[in-house]
Short mmCIF file of C-alpha atoms in Angstrom, two decimals:
data_model
loop_
_atom_site.label_atom_id
_atom_site.label_comp_id
_atom_site.label_asym_id
_atom_site.label_seq_id
_atom_site.Cartn_x
_atom_site.Cartn_y
_atom_site.Cartn_z
CA MET A 1 -0.03 -0.06 0.03
CA ALA A 2 2.63 2.45 0.85
CA GLY A 3 4.37 1.89 -2.50
CA ASN A 4 1.25 3.23 -4.19
CA LEU A 5 1.14 6.68 -2.40
CA PRO A 6 2.51 9.54 -4.13
CA PRO A 7 5.66 10.95 -2.62
CA MET A 8 5.60 13.79 -0.11
CA GLY A 9 6.79 16.43 -2.67
CA HIS A 10 3.47 15.94 -4.62
CA TYR A 11 1.60 16.93 -1.49
CA ALA A 12 4.01 19.87 -0.79
CA ARG A 13 3.40 21.04 -4.12
CA ALA A 14 -0.29 20.68 -4.07
CA THR A 15 -0.41 22.44 -0.84
CA LEU A 16 1.62 25.32 -2.09
CA THR A 17 -0.36 25.68 -5.05
CA VAL A 18 -3.74 25.83 -2.96
CA VAL A 19 -2.16 28.36 -0.59
CA THR A 20 -0.93 30.40 -3.63
CA VAL A 21 -4.46 30.45 -5.21
CA LEU A 22 -6.07 31.38 -1.97
CA ILE A 23 -3.65 34.34 -1.26
CA LEU A 24 -4.18 35.60 -4.91
CA VAL A 25 -8.00 35.40 -4.50
CA ALA A 26 -7.75 37.27 -1.09
CA ALA A 27 -5.59 39.88 -2.74
CA ALA A 28 -7.87 40.24 -5.72
CA TRP A 29 -10.94 40.62 -3.38
CA ALA A 30 -9.07 43.15 -1.42
CA VAL A 31 -8.49 45.52 -4.44
CA ARG A 32 -11.85 44.34 -6.11
CA ALA A 33 -12.99 47.92 -6.80
CA THR A 34 -9.98 48.79 -8.76
CA LEU A 35 -9.93 45.56 -10.61
CA LEU A 36 -13.54 46.27 -11.53
CA LEU A 37 -12.48 49.70 -13.07
CA VAL A 38 -9.83 47.76 -15.00
CA VAL A 39 -12.23 45.28 -16.32
CA VAL A 40 -14.67 47.90 -17.30
CA ALA A 41 -11.82 49.84 -19.21
CA ALA A 42 -10.71 46.77 -20.91
CA VAL A 43 -14.14 45.74 -21.91
CA LEU A 44 -14.85 49.28 -23.41
CA ALA A 45 -11.58 49.22 -25.22
CA VAL A 46 -12.52 45.88 -26.77
CA GLY A 47 -15.93 47.08 -27.64
CA LEU A 48 -14.75 50.39 -29.11
CA ASP A 49 -11.96 48.91 -31.16
CA PRO A 50 -14.18 48.08 -34.15
CA ALA A 51 -15.06 51.69 -34.57
CA VAL A 52 -11.45 52.77 -34.11
CA ARG A 53 -10.58 50.37 -36.98
CA ARG A 54 -13.34 51.64 -39.24
CA LEU A 55 -11.76 55.17 -38.87
CA GLN A 56 -8.26 53.77 -39.57
CA ARG A 57 -9.42 52.36 -42.78
CA ILE A 58 -10.39 56.02 -43.94
CA HIS A 59 -6.54 56.74 -43.34
CA ILE A 60 -6.89 58.12 -39.91
CA SER A 61 -4.27 57.15 -37.43
CA ARG A 62 -5.20 54.96 -34.46
CA GLY A 63 -4.31 57.83 -32.06
CA TRP A 64 -6.53 60.34 -33.75
CA ALA A 65 -9.29 57.99 -34.13
CA VAL A 66 -9.11 57.14 -30.43
CA MET A 67 -9.32 60.81 -29.65
CA LEU A 68 -12.11 61.52 -32.02
CA ILE A 69 -14.30 58.77 -30.46
CA PHE A 70 -13.61 60.19 -26.94
CA LEU A 71 -14.47 63.83 -27.92
CA VAL A 72 -17.84 62.27 -29.16
CA MET A 73 -18.47 60.47 -25.78
CA VAL A 74 -17.34 63.51 -23.73
CA GLY A 75 -19.67 65.74 -25.86
CA PHE A 76 -22.63 63.27 -25.39
CA LEU A 77 -22.07 63.65 -21.38
CA LEU A 78 -21.89 67.36 -21.52
CA VAL A 79 -25.11 67.58 -23.43
CA PHE A 80 -26.78 65.18 -21.01
CA ALA A 81 -25.60 67.50 -18.11
CA LEU A 82 -26.83 70.57 -19.90
CA LEU A 83 -30.19 69.06 -20.62
CA VAL A 84 -30.87 67.55 -17.15
CA ILE A 85 -29.20 69.92 -14.52
CA PRO A 86 -30.60 73.52 -15.52
CA PRO A 87 -34.25 72.33 -16.07
CA LEU A 88 -34.06 70.26 -12.76
CA VAL A 89 -33.06 73.18 -10.78
CA LYS A 90 -35.77 75.44 -12.44
CA GLU A 91 -38.39 72.90 -11.70
CA VAL A 92 -37.32 72.40 -8.05
CA ARG A 93 -37.47 76.26 -7.44
CA GLN A 94 -40.86 76.26 -9.18
CA LEU A 95 -42.16 73.49 -6.99
CA ALA A 96 -41.05 75.33 -3.93
CA SER A 97 -42.71 78.57 -5.02
CA ASP A 98 -45.89 76.59 -5.65
CA ILE A 99 -46.34 74.77 -2.64
CA PRO A 100 -48.44 77.56 -0.89
CA GLY A 101 -50.85 77.44 -3.91
CA TYR A 102 -51.09 73.77 -3.58
CA VAL A 103 -51.97 74.01 0.16
CA ASN A 104 -54.71 76.50 -0.63
CA ARG A 105 -56.07 74.14 -3.34
CA LEU A 106 -56.26 71.31 -0.96
CA GLN A 107 -58.01 73.41 1.75
CA THR A 108 -60.73 74.68 -0.74
CA SER A 109 -61.17 71.38 -2.66
CA GLN A 110 -64.58 69.70 -2.69
CA GLY A 111 -65.49 66.17 -3.02
CA TRP A 112 -64.01 63.10 -1.63
CA PHE A 113 -60.42 64.49 -1.82
CA GLY A 114 -61.47 67.60 0.17
CA ASP A 115 -63.22 65.40 2.69
CA PHE A 116 -60.00 63.38 3.06
CA GLU A 117 -57.87 66.50 3.38
CA ARG A 118 -60.02 67.91 6.13
CA LYS A 119 -60.11 64.59 8.04
CA TYR A 120 -56.23 64.21 8.01
CA HIS A 121 -55.19 67.89 7.80
CA LEU A 122 -52.87 67.24 4.85
CA SER A 123 -52.52 70.91 4.05
CA THR A 124 -51.35 71.69 7.56
CA LYS A 125 -48.84 68.95 7.47
CA LEU A 126 -47.62 69.97 4.08
CA LYS A 127 -47.23 73.58 5.21
CA GLU A 128 -45.39 72.55 8.33
CA LEU A 129 -43.11 70.49 6.28
CA THR A 130 -42.28 73.37 4.00
CA ASP A 131 -41.55 75.50 7.13
CA ARG A 132 -39.03 72.99 8.50
CA LEU A 133 -37.09 72.52 5.24
CA PRO A 134 -34.37 75.09 6.11
CA SER A 135 -33.85 73.42 9.51
CA LEU A 136 -33.86 70.05 7.75
CA ALA A 137 -31.35 71.13 5.28
CA SER A 138 -28.98 72.52 8.12
CA SER A 139 -29.24 69.25 10.05
CA SER A 140 -28.64 67.13 7.15
CA LEU A 141 -25.12 68.78 6.37
CA GLY A 142 -23.42 65.21 7.12
CA ARG A 143 -25.69 63.61 4.45
CA ILE A 144 -24.86 66.46 1.96
CA LEU A 145 -21.18 65.92 2.57
CA GLY A 146 -21.57 62.29 1.88
CA ILE A 147 -23.36 62.86 -1.33
CA THR A 148 -20.52 65.25 -2.29
CA LYS A 149 -18.03 62.65 -1.49
CA SER A 150 -19.91 59.98 -3.57
CA VAL A 151 -20.06 62.31 -6.54
CA ALA A 152 -16.52 63.03 -6.29
CA SER A 153 -15.79 59.31 -6.19
CA LEU A 154 -17.78 58.73 -9.27
CA ILE A 155 -16.18 61.52 -11.31
CA PHE A 156 -12.80 60.04 -10.26
CA ASN A 157 -13.88 56.69 -11.25
CA LEU A 158 -15.09 57.95 -14.55
CA LEU A 159 -11.93 59.79 -15.18
CA THR A 160 -9.72 56.58 -14.20
CA ILE A 161 -12.05 54.44 -16.58
CA SER A 162 -11.51 56.92 -19.47
CA ILE A 163 -7.78 57.13 -19.06
CA LEU A 164 -7.49 53.33 -18.86
CA THR A 165 -9.78 52.84 -21.86
CA ILE A 166 -7.68 55.31 -23.90
CA TYR A 167 -4.51 53.44 -22.93
CA PHE A 168 -5.93 50.09 -23.82
CA LEU A 169 -7.37 51.19 -27.00
CA LEU A 170 -3.95 52.76 -28.01
CA THR A 171 -2.09 49.47 -27.17
CA LEU A 172 -4.75 46.81 -28.01
CA PRO A 173 -3.06 45.66 -31.22
CA LYS A 174 0.30 45.13 -29.61
CA THR A 175 -1.46 43.51 -26.62
CA GLU A 176 -3.25 41.02 -28.86
CA GLN A 177 0.08 40.11 -30.66
CA SER A 178 1.73 39.69 -27.25
CA ILE A 179 -1.07 37.27 -25.92
CA GLU A 180 -1.03 35.35 -29.21
CA ARG A 181 2.77 34.62 -28.87
CA LEU A 182 1.94 32.81 -25.37
CA PHE A 183 -0.10 30.25 -27.35
CA ARG A 184 2.47 27.56 -28.42
CA GLY A 185 2.44 23.86 -28.54
CA ASP A 186 -0.12 21.56 -30.05
CA TYR A 187 -3.14 23.68 -29.40
CA SER A 188 -1.58 27.02 -30.43
CA GLU A 189 -3.97 27.54 -33.50
CA ARG A 190 -7.08 26.50 -31.42
CA ASN A 191 -6.05 28.85 -28.55
CA ARG A 192 -5.51 31.78 -30.99
CA LEU A 193 -8.89 31.32 -32.64
CA MET A 194 -10.54 31.04 -29.35
CA PHE A 195 -8.85 34.28 -28.12
CA GLU A 196 -9.89 36.05 -31.36
CA GLU A 197 -13.60 34.77 -31.11
CA SER A 198 -13.79 35.93 -27.39
CA LEU A 199 -12.63 39.33 -28.34
CA GLN A 200 -15.22 39.41 -31.24
CA ARG A 201 -18.02 38.30 -28.91
CA ILE A 202 -17.15 41.16 -26.40
CA GLY A 203 -16.61 43.81 -29.19
CA GLY A 204 -19.73 42.73 -31.07
CA TYR A 205 -21.90 42.89 -27.83
CA VAL A 206 -20.56 46.21 -26.70
CA SER A 207 -20.86 47.89 -30.09
CA GLY A 208 -24.27 46.35 -30.62
CA ASN A 209 -25.62 47.31 -27.14
CA ILE A 210 -24.43 50.95 -27.77
CA ALA A 211 -26.20 51.06 -31.23
CA VAL A 212 -29.42 49.54 -29.58
CA SER A 213 -29.29 52.25 -26.80
CA ILE A 214 -29.01 54.96 -29.42
CA ILE A 215 -31.92 53.85 -31.20
CA ALA A 216 -33.91 53.57 -28.16
CA GLY A 217 -32.90 57.14 -27.20
CA VAL A 218 -33.65 58.69 -30.56
CA ALA A 219 -37.07 56.92 -30.90
CA SER A 220 -37.96 58.12 -27.35
CA VAL A 221 -37.21 61.74 -27.88
CA VAL A 222 -39.24 61.73 -30.83
CA PHE A 223 -42.17 60.38 -29.23
CA LEU A 224 -41.96 62.42 -26.04
CA ARG A 225 -41.49 65.64 -28.07
CA ILE A 226 -44.57 64.91 -30.15
CA PHE A 227 -46.66 64.49 -27.16
CA GLY A 228 -45.07 67.64 -25.35
CA ILE A 229 -43.85 65.68 -22.33
CA PRO A 230 -41.53 67.77 -20.08
CA PHE A 231 -37.78 66.97 -19.93
CA ALA A 232 -38.04 65.07 -23.35
CA ALA A 233 -34.39 65.16 -24.31
CA ALA A 234 -33.15 64.40 -20.79
CA LEU A 235 -35.51 61.58 -20.40
CA ALA A 236 -34.63 60.09 -23.84
CA ILE A 237 -30.98 60.32 -22.72
CA TRP A 238 -31.98 58.47 -19.70
CA VAL A 239 -33.63 55.77 -21.48
CA ALA A 240 -30.64 55.16 -23.76
CA ILE A 241 -28.39 54.94 -20.75
CA THR A 242 -30.52 52.48 -18.82
CA ASP A 243 -31.16 50.49 -21.97
CA LEU A 244 -27.59 49.39 -21.83
CA ILE A 245 -28.37 47.10 -19.08
CA PRO A 246 -29.98 43.88 -20.37
CA THR A 247 -33.26 42.58 -19.28
CA VAL A 248 -34.29 45.29 -16.93
CA GLY A 249 -32.75 48.39 -18.39
CA ALA A 250 -35.42 49.46 -20.65
CA THR A 251 -38.21 49.04 -17.82
CA LEU A 252 -35.98 51.36 -15.58
CA GLY A 253 -35.68 53.92 -18.39
CA ALA A 254 -39.45 53.81 -19.24
CA LEU A 255 -40.42 54.13 -15.58
CA ALA A 256 -38.82 57.55 -15.19
CA ALA A 257 -40.68 58.72 -18.58
CA VAL A 258 -44.03 57.35 -17.42
CA ILE A 259 -43.78 59.02 -14.07
CA VAL A 260 -43.05 62.51 -15.76
CA ALA A 261 -45.81 61.77 -18.36
CA PHE A 262 -48.54 61.15 -15.59
CA PHE A 263 -47.58 64.38 -13.84
CA SER A 264 -48.22 66.06 -17.06
CA SER A 265 -51.56 64.46 -17.72
CA VAL A 266 -53.44 61.02 -17.35
CA ALA A 267 -53.60 60.80 -21.14
CA ASP A 268 -50.05 61.52 -21.67
CA GLY A 269 -49.21 58.84 -19.10
CA ILE A 270 -51.24 56.07 -20.62
CA ALA A 271 -49.85 56.85 -24.11
CA THR A 272 -46.30 56.70 -22.73
CA VAL A 273 -47.05 53.42 -21.30
CA ALA A 274 -48.60 52.03 -24.56
CA TYR A 275 -45.41 53.42 -26.48
CA PHE A 276 -42.84 51.89 -24.17
CA ILE A 277 -44.81 48.58 -24.36
CA VAL A 278 -44.88 48.65 -28.24
CA TYR A 279 -41.19 49.80 -28.50
CA GLN A 280 -40.13 46.99 -26.11
CA GLN A 281 -41.59 44.43 -28.30
CA VAL A 282 -40.06 46.01 -31.42
CA GLU A 283 -36.58 46.09 -29.75
CA ASN A 284 -36.79 42.43 -28.40
CA TYR A 285 -38.08 40.92 -31.70
CA LEU A 286 -36.70 43.11 -34.36
CA ILE A 287 -33.79 45.60 -33.64
CA VAL A 288 -31.80 43.32 -31.16
CA PRO A 289 -31.76 40.33 -33.43
CA ARG A 290 -30.74 42.18 -36.34
CA VAL A 291 -28.19 44.47 -34.51
CA MET A 292 -26.55 41.93 -32.19
CA ARG A 293 -26.87 38.82 -34.31
CA LYS A 294 -24.77 36.04 -32.82
CA ALA A 295 -22.66 38.37 -30.68
CA VAL A 296 -23.60 36.87 -27.39
CA ASP A 297 -25.32 33.48 -28.33
CA LEU A 298 -26.53 32.83 -24.85
CA SER A 299 -30.03 31.39 -23.82
CA PRO A 300 -32.42 33.58 -22.14
CA ALA A 301 -32.09 31.77 -18.96
CA ALA A 302 -28.22 32.27 -18.88
CA VAL A 303 -28.75 35.84 -19.71
CA ILE A 304 -30.94 36.44 -16.74
CA VAL A 305 -28.72 34.36 -14.53
CA SER A 306 -25.53 36.30 -15.67
CA VAL A 307 -27.20 39.72 -15.01
CA LEU A 308 -28.26 38.83 -11.58
CA ILE A 309 -24.85 37.36 -10.68
CA GLY A 310 -23.04 40.34 -12.21
CA GLY A 311 -25.35 42.73 -10.55
CA SER A 312 -25.05 41.16 -7.10
CA LEU A 313 -21.33 41.02 -7.36
CA ALA A 314 -20.50 44.54 -8.75
CA GLY A 315 -23.88 46.48 -9.02
CA PHE A 316 -24.62 48.57 -12.05
CA ALA A 317 -21.17 47.90 -13.51
CA GLY A 318 -21.43 44.05 -12.94
CA ALA A 319 -24.72 44.07 -14.75
CA LEU A 320 -23.25 45.86 -17.71
CA LEU A 321 -20.33 43.39 -17.94
CA ALA A 322 -22.15 40.26 -17.24
CA LEU A 323 -23.29 39.40 -20.80
CA PRO A 324 -19.88 40.21 -22.77
CA LEU A 325 -17.80 38.39 -20.23
CA ALA A 326 -20.37 35.43 -20.12
CA ALA A 327 -20.24 35.17 -23.91
CA ALA A 328 -16.52 35.07 -23.85
CA ALA A 329 -16.40 32.37 -21.03
CA LYS A 330 -18.87 30.26 -23.10
CA VAL A 331 -16.32 30.51 -26.17
CA VAL A 332 -13.70 29.27 -23.66
CA VAL A 333 -15.54 26.43 -22.21
CA ARG A 334 -16.84 25.20 -25.57
CA ASP A 335 -13.22 25.08 -26.88
CA VAL A 336 -11.23 23.97 -23.91
CA TRP A 337 -13.63 21.41 -22.39
CA LEU A 338 -16.45 20.37 -24.67
CA ARG A 339 -15.05 20.51 -28.05
CA PRO A 340 -12.03 18.30 -27.20
CA ARG A 341 -14.43 15.64 -25.61
CA SER A 342 -16.61 15.63 -28.66
CA GLU A 343 -13.50 15.19 -30.99
CA VAL A 344 -12.04 12.20 -29.09
CA PRO A 345 -12.43 9.02 -31.38
CA GLU A 346 -14.39 6.07 -30.03
CA PRO A 347 -12.29 3.17 -29.23
CA ALA A 348 -12.18 0.61 -32.07
CA GLU A 349 -13.82 -2.72 -31.57
CA GLU A 350 -11.32 -5.56 -30.89
CA GLU A 351 -11.36 -8.12 -33.84
CA LEU A 352 -12.07 -11.52 -32.62
CA PRO A 353 -10.25 -14.55 -34.33
CA GLU A 354 -12.30 -16.51 -36.68
CA GLY A 355 -14.13 -19.27 -35.23
CA SER A 356 -14.31 -17.70 -31.64
CA LEU A 357 -17.28 -16.80 -29.65
CA PRO A 358 -17.94 -13.11 -29.02
#
């Protein structure tokens, strides 16, 4: 029995390997926020690379192509800020000045709503809340500082992702060549093709998802403008941003537009609900299949599970990264584990001598 046991060096190497893996996992978990920024930047770089290559085909250098794309993205963010912040400040001020008028309407209203107000004194409570707003604001200084800190952290993360994405885009061709040099041996060609297909899946998903979101934003701003819904441009941009999130993003974007529409009028709210229901069907069954094609190639169940896992692990960013990473992982699993097994030849049947029984 003792002769069949592996030598002690085998156990030592196995133990060292396990300990090393655990240390690496613990270190990665400790810096997971930084790693998440790196992964987001890498996925964005792979997704934007097809656009950079198209610009290169019209004789624009890679550096200028990357700069042009980022100028467009920065312009988009500036337009969003200009469309959202000034109207929001104006509406908040208008709401504060209109509160006394709302109180008077409540006090003089008739019917069941007036009876409800007089029974529970809603107008009095609303007026008391308005009078307490300055003191509430001063007592909430800590919360305001916390919000300011969160906004500063968000801006820093966006700048970090932008710088990393620019760097990854500029060096992506050399990085691909360096990684392909690592694929040596009997399976070098298979590994190279697997790596290229993984990048194509990620890039195809990111670029396709951006295209679908732009279509959603343009269609939404046209509808909201026609019906005169307030903040049409800002709501359309919000729809485009949330539409980047698979499965639930379109619903989140539609919810904000529907709420604003109902504040405008009941008819506008119903029309907005009907529009987003119809558009969601058009997007799911017409736009996405044509734009995305086979970029992801995941079942609906795999899509939902991937989004849930990504969202629980890394929040909004995890939900965005879930599908492209899952699509790349599927390529690796297929080529490394499933395809080699399916290609193993079946053992040949042993030929029996003539006259012998099987």
